[in-house]
Amino acid sequence: MAFLRKVLAIVWKDVTAELRTKDIFSAMAVFALLATVIFQYAFDLRAENLRLVLPGVVWTTVTFSGVLGLSRSFILEQDRGLLEGLLLAPMDRSAIYFGKLIGNLLFITAVELLLLPALSILFDVWLLTPPILLFVALGTLGFAAVGTLFSAVSINTRAREVMLPILLFPVMVPVLIAGVRGISGLLDGEPLTDLLQWVRLLLAYDVVFTTTAFLLFDYVVEE
Amino acid sequence: MASTSVPSNPPSKRSRSDAVWTVLTALAAVSVAVALYLSLVWAPTAVNFTTETERLSQRIFYFHVASGWVGFFAFFVTAVSGAVYLITRRRRWDAVALSSAELGVTFTLANLFSGMVWAQTTWGKPYPIEDPRINTSTIVVLVYIAYLMLRNAIADPERRARLASVYGIVGFLSVPITFLSIRIWRTIHPAVIGTGSETAQGGFDLAPDMVVALLFSIFAFTVMYAALLRWRLKLEDLRDQVDGLKALAAGGDR
């Protein structure tokens, strides 16, 4: 319980800072909306194509805008010299990981709650159904779990935020495939029970990589 | 004064390891030559293909499988060496991880391109998007190019070794999940060319002599990998010595 309180303290710190500056959320949200508009022009969508490309549009927009937020997650701490303070705090360092992960999840989810209705209107396909949200939520968890770890890795590199997508995207492929395939199936009218193997794949990914990231996070921030 | 304090291995130890190294290199050269003979001349021609090109390009298979196996094994070595580095903090293990990752990228690219040549002759196109193996190979190459880029972007050796180890472990764990996801994707979406060609690929019966050629190719490539790994580690040792000498020279100037 004491551990949970420490995690929540970090989440509270990040959310409060974000509510005051709105740096991360505004950048992610505007980028996400820009991306949807650009996709609309890029694909020059016609009615019969909508359901074919929309799942891909959802996931590329979520990952591209998500990477923006993830890359800020540790850079802000580093630029203001706060990371040392966090590391000196008397607590298990995995609390920092889970605090950051939950914070990132909240920011990405907030953007998704804006993005999905916007896509629904622009593409005239209703996306806010529970099965679709299940796929989005599971995919976002896997994305944020690996992304939070790599965000802490990338602040140590020369190029910092440029490094994050290069590290993250190749490892992200299973989430993209399962997410796109799941939403495509649902939009094609397949029942969720036919798509359970994709749900299981996402669950497996989430469990494997949240655990791995939790175990390896200590090595990333030590010094 | 400066020259006496240059760090180096005791002579006896170094000459013994050099002997092992020479034998390994010679063994690699001989066994790759033998593997070439076995797979290009000695192994029987596959019977069930219709055209001469298909029959001949089937012989790509021996080196294709061998390089694919060595590539995957090299990445496994990178992940394990990374984990050992994180536990022991001995720089040597990081050098092994780096060397093995470079070799893994090289062998996986050989696997990928030989597969593309074969796919062009047999499937009629170089990059069958519906095939799980070629897609996995491409993504794995990208993971380890990212690994090498990460190393290049960090100046401090200790930090570079630590973060690269973490990435090597996560990257390796993603490989089976990527392969699985692409395979499920494909079994749901049976592709027109894919299904026919999968049977064509599995269709040639592996004659006993073919199995011998394949196993020997895998053996030869594994020995070649071990020899190259040793060469690459030697290079890393020499770099360390140069760095040590440079530091000494800089110290002497002051």
mmCIF file of C-alpha atoms in Angstrom, chain A residues 146 149-150 152-154 156-159 163 166-168 170-171 173-174 177-178 181 194 197-198 201 204-205 208-209 212 216 218-223, chain B residues 86-87 89 139 142-143 145-147 149-150 152-155 158-159 162-163 165-167 169-171 173-174 177-178 180-182 184-185 187-189:
data_model
loop_
_atom_site.group_PDB
_atom_site.id
_atom_site.type_symbol
_atom_site.label_atom_id
_atom_site.label_comp_id
_atom_site.label_asym_id
_atom_site.label_seq_id
_atom_site.Cartn_x
_atom_site.Cartn_y
_atom_site.Cartn_z
ATOM 1 C CA VAL A 146 7.490 -0.064 -23.566
ATOM 2 C CA LEU A 149 10.971 2.524 -20.476
ATOM 3 C CA PHE A 150 12.460 3.688 -23.786
ATOM 4 C CA ALA A 152 13.954 6.937 -19.939
ATOM 5 C CA VAL A 153 16.557 5.302 -22.214
ATOM 6 C CA SER A 154 16.368 7.976 -24.908
ATOM 7 C CA ASN A 156 20.566 9.574 -22.186
ATOM 8 C CA THR A 157 21.299 9.776 -25.914
ATOM 9 C CA ARG A 158 22.679 12.660 -27.906
ATOM 10 C CA ALA A 159 19.574 13.161 -30.033
ATOM 11 C CA MET A 163 15.860 8.393 -30.694
ATOM 12 C CA ILE A 166 13.487 4.591 -33.685
ATOM 13 C CA LEU A 167 13.790 2.472 -30.545
ATOM 14 C CA LEU A 168 10.071 2.061 -30.019
ATOM 15 C CA PRO A 170 10.169 -1.871 -34.383
ATOM 16 C CA VAL A 171 9.303 -3.380 -30.995
ATOM 17 C CA VAL A 173 4.841 -4.116 -34.442
ATOM 18 C CA PRO A 174 2.777 -6.806 -32.627
ATOM 19 C CA ILE A 177 -0.861 -5.700 -36.096
ATOM 20 C CA ALA A 178 -3.174 -6.922 -33.339
ATOM 21 C CA ARG A 181 -6.566 -6.460 -37.194
ATOM 22 C CA ASP A 194 -13.939 -14.388 -33.349
ATOM 23 C CA GLN A 197 -6.777 -14.430 -30.322
ATOM 24 C CA TRP A 198 -5.896 -10.789 -30.963
ATOM 25 C CA LEU A 201 -1.974 -11.508 -28.099
ATOM 26 C CA ALA A 204 0.343 -11.368 -23.577
ATOM 27 C CA TYR A 205 2.286 -8.410 -24.963
ATOM 28 C CA VAL A 208 5.407 -9.599 -20.918
ATOM 29 C CA PHE A 209 6.554 -6.045 -21.542
ATOM 30 C CA THR A 212 10.198 -6.705 -18.410
ATOM 31 C CA LEU A 216 14.826 -3.391 -16.245
ATOM 32 C CA ASP A 218 16.298 0.166 -12.297
ATOM 33 C CA TYR A 219 19.199 -0.362 -14.686
ATOM 34 C CA VAL A 220 18.078 2.513 -16.918
ATOM 35 C CA VAL A 221 17.911 5.227 -14.260
ATOM 36 C CA GLU A 222 20.759 4.116 -11.987
ATOM 37 C CA GLU A 223 23.691 6.529 -11.440
ATOM 38 C CA LEU B 86 23.959 -5.999 -16.178
ATOM 39 C CA ILE B 87 24.738 -8.545 -13.463
ATOM 40 C CA ARG B 89 29.334 -5.187 -15.036
ATOM 41 C CA ILE B 139 11.537 -6.022 -38.444
ATOM 42 C CA LEU B 142 15.273 -2.771 -37.853
ATOM 43 C CA VAL B 143 15.317 -3.613 -34.118
ATOM 44 C CA ILE B 145 19.809 -1.240 -36.436
ATOM 45 C CA ALA B 146 18.043 0.759 -33.710
ATOM 46 C CA TYR B 147 20.247 -1.057 -31.167
ATOM 47 C CA MET B 149 22.087 3.588 -33.430
ATOM 48 C CA LEU B 150 21.369 3.748 -29.713
ATOM 49 C CA ASN B 152 26.271 5.400 -31.374
ATOM 50 C CA ALA B 153 24.216 8.094 -29.674
ATOM 51 C CA ILE B 154 25.685 7.568 -26.187
ATOM 52 C CA ALA B 155 29.239 8.767 -25.485
ATOM 53 C CA GLU B 158 29.378 2.562 -18.986
ATOM 54 C CA ARG B 159 26.027 4.180 -19.769
ATOM 55 C CA ARG B 162 23.959 -0.476 -19.619
ATOM 56 C CA LEU B 163 21.248 1.022 -21.859
ATOM 57 C CA SER B 165 21.894 -4.208 -22.674
ATOM 58 C CA VAL B 166 18.371 -3.173 -21.687
ATOM 59 C CA TYR B 167 17.412 -2.558 -25.311
ATOM 60 C CA ILE B 169 16.892 -7.765 -23.965
ATOM 61 C CA VAL B 170 13.577 -6.029 -24.782
ATOM 62 C CA GLY B 171 14.285 -6.207 -28.517
ATOM 63 C CA LEU B 173 11.814 -10.625 -26.383
ATOM 64 C CA SER B 174 9.770 -8.849 -29.043
ATOM 65 C CA ILE B 177 5.722 -12.064 -30.389
ATOM 66 C CA THR B 178 6.244 -10.273 -33.701
ATOM 67 C CA LEU B 180 3.470 -14.941 -33.799
ATOM 68 C CA SER B 181 1.400 -11.859 -34.591
ATOM 69 C CA ILE B 182 2.349 -11.917 -38.267
ATOM 70 C CA ILE B 184 -1.871 -15.348 -36.874
ATOM 71 C CA TRP B 185 -2.547 -12.395 -39.169
ATOM 72 C CA THR B 187 -3.660 -17.670 -41.186
ATOM 73 C CA ILE B 188 -6.751 -15.504 -40.913
ATOM 74 C CA HIS B 189 -6.055 -13.822 -44.228
#
